[in-house]
Amino acid sequence: MTFMHIGKNYTPPDAIGKVTGEIRYVEDYRREGMVYARLYTSPVPSGRVVRIDAEEALRMDGVLGVLTAQDLPPTDAPEEPMLASADVTYVGQPILAIAAISDEIAEAALERVRVDFEYREFVTDPLESLTAGGPDAYPDGNVLNQTEELADENATIRGGFTRIKWPAAEIARLRNGQEPQGVDYAGGWEYGDLQAGFEEADVVVQESFVTAGTPHHSLEPRSAMSYWENGKCYFHGSTQSQSAVLESLAAMLGIAEQDLVLINQATGGGFGSKGRSYPMMGVCGHFSRILNRPVQLRITREQEYYVGVGRPGMQGWVKVGAKADGRITAIDVIIISDGGPTGRNSASASAEHLSVVYTPGAMRLRNIPVFTNTTPKGAQRGPGQNEMSAAIAPIMDKVARQLNMDRMEFRRVNAPHSDSPVYQDRGPLTSAFMTEAIDKVSDLFNWRERESQPRSRNGNKVRGLGVGMGYHAAGGNGYDGLVRITPDGRIHLHSGAGNLGTYSYADTTRAAAEVLQCRWESCEIVAGRTDLNLPHASAQGGSNTIFTHTRTNWVAAEDAVQKLKEIAAAELGGNAADYSIGDERVFRSDDPARGLTYGEAAALAIEMGGAFSGQEFPEDINPITRRSVQALAGTGLIGVAKDKLPKRGISPGLMVSMAEVEIDLDTGKYQVLDYVGVADCGKVIHPHGLSQQINGGAVWGIGMAGFERHVYDPQNGLPANVGIYQAKLPTILDVPAEMKNGAVDIPDPYNPAGGRGVGEPAQGAAVAAITSAIADALDGHLFNRVPVTPDMIVNHLARNQPGFKPLELNTF
Amino acid sequence: MNPKLTRRRFIKGVIFSSAAAASGAGLYLSAQSAGSAVMERLLTLSINGVDRRVDVAPQETLAFTLRNKLGLTGTKVACNRGECGACTVLLDDIPNYSCSVLTHNAKRHAITTVEGLRNEDGSLGVVQQAFVEELAPQCGFCTPGQVMSAEGLLRANPNPTREQARQALAGNLCRCGAYDHYLNGVMRAAELLS
Ligand code: FES
Ligand code: FES
């Protein structure tokens, strides 16, 4: 199918505002009478608030009030409270907010607040807490007893406390790369005959591994500004999503969804940390209601490291069995997650990576989410999958080497196809062209030839090659689409997804323009404020927007086209089936001169009323969409529909990458010299956007491989990363000057627009290619740890003991 | 970086104004500073070619003045401590971190912010145009800083190599990892200029 818009570059409307500085982020809004709120955060990692004395602060000129947990609806631990009191669970946790007429006064007032704490024991490393006799993060237990599956990766994790302890000898066994015996787990899943799988394997490799937690580093610090008018809350939020935040933020504020207007034109990065509402939003909303003033709450970069959530670290063990032909017969994996204070973890998604990318005949996950007194954890780009991808790549290389197989070929043999039975329920994929992606990246990288060469050594520099694969479930269904044609002929494409910075909120509306066969110049995207009447959309995350919302735009536009034809038939005679569209006209297929412009048809839609102009609407649309349609009724031709297109299995985002690194043996520093990433993301919807995701994901992969990590001082529970330089994100000099990328570009049959998302696996494939290349450069040595830092390399080469225990999480 | 406006000089300036701690707001707090009346407060700043009169506290950063007093919110503050470059503006054509420049130290310089780059007819400036054509920004929060660093580079060297462009942007962090697209943008801007 040849498309007018899909697969072509265009200028998303927000690109202009970004280069001119005219687009507004939360902190750029001012409001008459606005006051400034600042947070008092906990200096202790674990305890209870005994007494707050804010008298002196409240007496200061210009101070308007303080907000504490007492002013807010209660929450039950381990759920994260908006402000902590009964359970203080990490350093930097907000305890109190103070509002004043200026930032300066608010910050000076914080200095005058006195809080007394009762101290409790605390823990920063999950294995320490899992060891018999080790400390627990909460008095009630050390492990999350998860009671509900996560509806999606941005959903709040739910569960209570349990206590699991392992004998010190079993912990030691795990640290030494062996499977612990006779111990308890909190959860897991299994399929196939694991024992038979290992018995038929010709090679079995087992290793333990550890991946550090990582901060999100969104460049825009969390900001909120809210005010209340006539019982409605107007909320400027730094957020990835529109509908999905509406639901959760309204609940947090204790109001009906229709009484909340969420305003968000642009967000300075979220990467999973702003997929839904977060506690700080509740602080701002409640405070502005209580003070009856507009309140702006903006946190510092340092506080962003406390409350900005992070990827959970993971300690684990894996055993892989493969036959001589390369087929992986069984994978057994244990994952101990650093659940932070909420128990949030991605263990199942980590195992999902193994299941989908390597399609083992049998598989088992056993896992434990352990509470720690560290920053709360949240979804971060490819949660679960990407850190597993980083850890497993060199281990899979070891299996390939023992089988005497090319590492790329080994992956190709095990790569998923559309019908591969994957994940817990062993369902299919909507489509998968991973082998095609492997072939394409191998060609672009010239893998066969380069891999067959002896590794070059240039003085103190050695080079290595790596291959990595990334996967993320990237697409949902069942959301709504909404388009509107007005009598002036303008086509309004309503997008409820939210603008997280990838342009996918706009890219997906191109599907509606495609169906309407209209010029892009005739379209305008309506987005950014609830009261602009937006359709119900998924949470903007999980790489799912492209698949999910090209579908919703498609079905809404199809509804509009059908209505155009019905209106033309009513006006000009015949049946809807006698009409076609083109050039923004609806006309008789047998006599194109007889027809109506879209604008004329829209005017008739208003006259005819009913479903044509939104007075009536399908019953199955979400209440959010319904309210939007009701508000728009009578203003034009309304196309609205819920996506009921068929979908079979998981819609995967898949990615394969290859990299070359050069390690300086004297300093342990390494450079990524060459990088190629190829996506299997169905039909490419927006080439520039795709290239941004592949290259941007590679930058993230380089950060995860080499330097990013959350570190806590085990003596005092203090976070060591409270500035960008301490938890370094890659700079332009840390990444290759040029990166290559490509795509398989085969449409997914379950999306009429053909696309699937790929933002997250772009990081997973990149980090894996680099960890694989580092091991290759060092004769296959496995660190079984990310990040791989220069000191680790130097210590390895000098045969020194590393400066930390095996599987220790908090390492400098 | 402007040798006259180094971080060290900035810190000295802050110490001089007896400021104590970095705040989230872009002010450098000090219990005593309110009383240091020796400094003139009403300044004339040359911003984007226009003289603007503004009341400035001694400890106020240029980023704070631009954003909070002059409504020029295109300049972003992401770290407020000289780590990220989001707040980059030009002082006499040279890129500076405006979160780390005291406004009082900027008064004798021609200040250019991202709002000052459009052409007189309202069309996008060359760097802006090139960045749009290459779809350089992702989330856009670092973009004003990247634009200003690129502008500073091209004013000094209208025909840079890719490597020179890379060095020139090295003080601007981008969490979205849009580096490659920003470099493409700078190279395209150089082409548009020639
Ligand atoms: S905000 Fe000025 S360098 Fe980061
Ligand atoms: S575009 Fe998002 S931080 Fe650079």
Short mmCIF file of C-alpha atoms in Angstrom, two decimals, chain A residues 5-12 15 381 501-504 507 510 546 681 683-697 741-743 758-759, chain B residues 129-138 176-185 188:
data_model
loop_
_atom_site.label_atom_id
_atom_site.label_comp_id
_atom_site.label_asym_id
_atom_site.label_seq_id
_atom_site.Cartn_x
_atom_site.Cartn_y
_atom_site.Cartn_z
CA HIS A 5 1.68 10.46 5.12
CA ILE A 6 2.78 7.29 6.82
CA GLY A 7 6.48 6.65 6.37
CA LYS A 8 7.22 10.25 5.49
CA ASN A 9 8.96 12.97 7.47
CA TYR A 10 6.97 16.04 8.46
CA THR A 11 7.30 18.83 10.99
CA PRO A 12 5.44 18.01 14.20
CA ALA A 15 9.14 21.22 16.97
CA ARG A 381 12.64 2.84 29.55
CA GLY A 501 8.82 14.17 23.82
CA THR A 502 8.88 11.52 21.11
CA TYR A 503 6.36 13.11 18.73
CA SER A 504 4.31 9.93 18.80
CA ASP A 507 2.82 10.78 14.49
CA ARG A 510 -1.03 10.88 10.63
CA ILE A 546 2.53 4.07 17.74
CA CYS A 681 8.93 -2.05 14.43
CA LYS A 683 6.06 -0.27 9.01
CA VAL A 684 8.07 2.87 9.75
CA ILE A 685 5.57 5.63 10.56
CA HIS A 686 7.92 8.62 10.91
CA PRO A 687 11.55 8.11 9.83
CA HIS A 688 12.97 11.08 11.77
CA GLY A 689 11.14 10.01 14.90
CA LEU A 690 12.40 6.45 14.51
CA SER A 691 15.97 7.57 14.04
CA GLN A 692 15.62 9.71 17.18
CA GLN A 693 14.43 6.69 19.15
CA ILE A 694 17.11 4.33 17.86
CA ASN A 695 19.98 6.77 18.35
CA GLY A 696 18.59 8.16 21.61
CA GLY A 697 18.12 4.61 22.87
CA ASN A 741 20.33 2.95 12.05
CA GLY A 742 17.74 1.23 9.94
CA ALA A 743 14.53 -0.72 10.04
CA VAL A 758 10.43 0.64 19.45
CA GLY A 759 11.67 3.39 21.82
CA GLN B 129 15.43 26.36 10.86
CA ALA B 130 18.14 23.72 10.54
CA PHE B 131 17.15 22.10 13.84
CA VAL B 132 13.55 21.84 12.64
CA GLU B 133 14.59 20.35 9.33
CA GLU B 134 16.68 17.70 11.07
CA LEU B 135 14.06 17.26 13.78
CA ALA B 136 16.84 17.80 16.26
CA PRO B 137 14.86 18.12 19.52
CA GLN B 138 13.11 15.30 21.28
CA CYS B 176 16.77 12.12 25.34
CA GLY B 177 20.07 11.38 23.61
CA ALA B 178 19.29 13.50 20.57
CA TYR B 179 22.98 14.30 20.11
CA ASP B 180 23.24 12.90 16.63
CA HIS B 181 20.27 14.90 15.43
CA TYR B 182 21.62 18.08 17.04
CA LEU B 183 24.92 17.55 15.23
CA ASN B 184 23.07 17.03 11.98
CA GLY B 185 21.26 20.27 12.76
CA ARG B 188 22.84 21.77 8.17
#
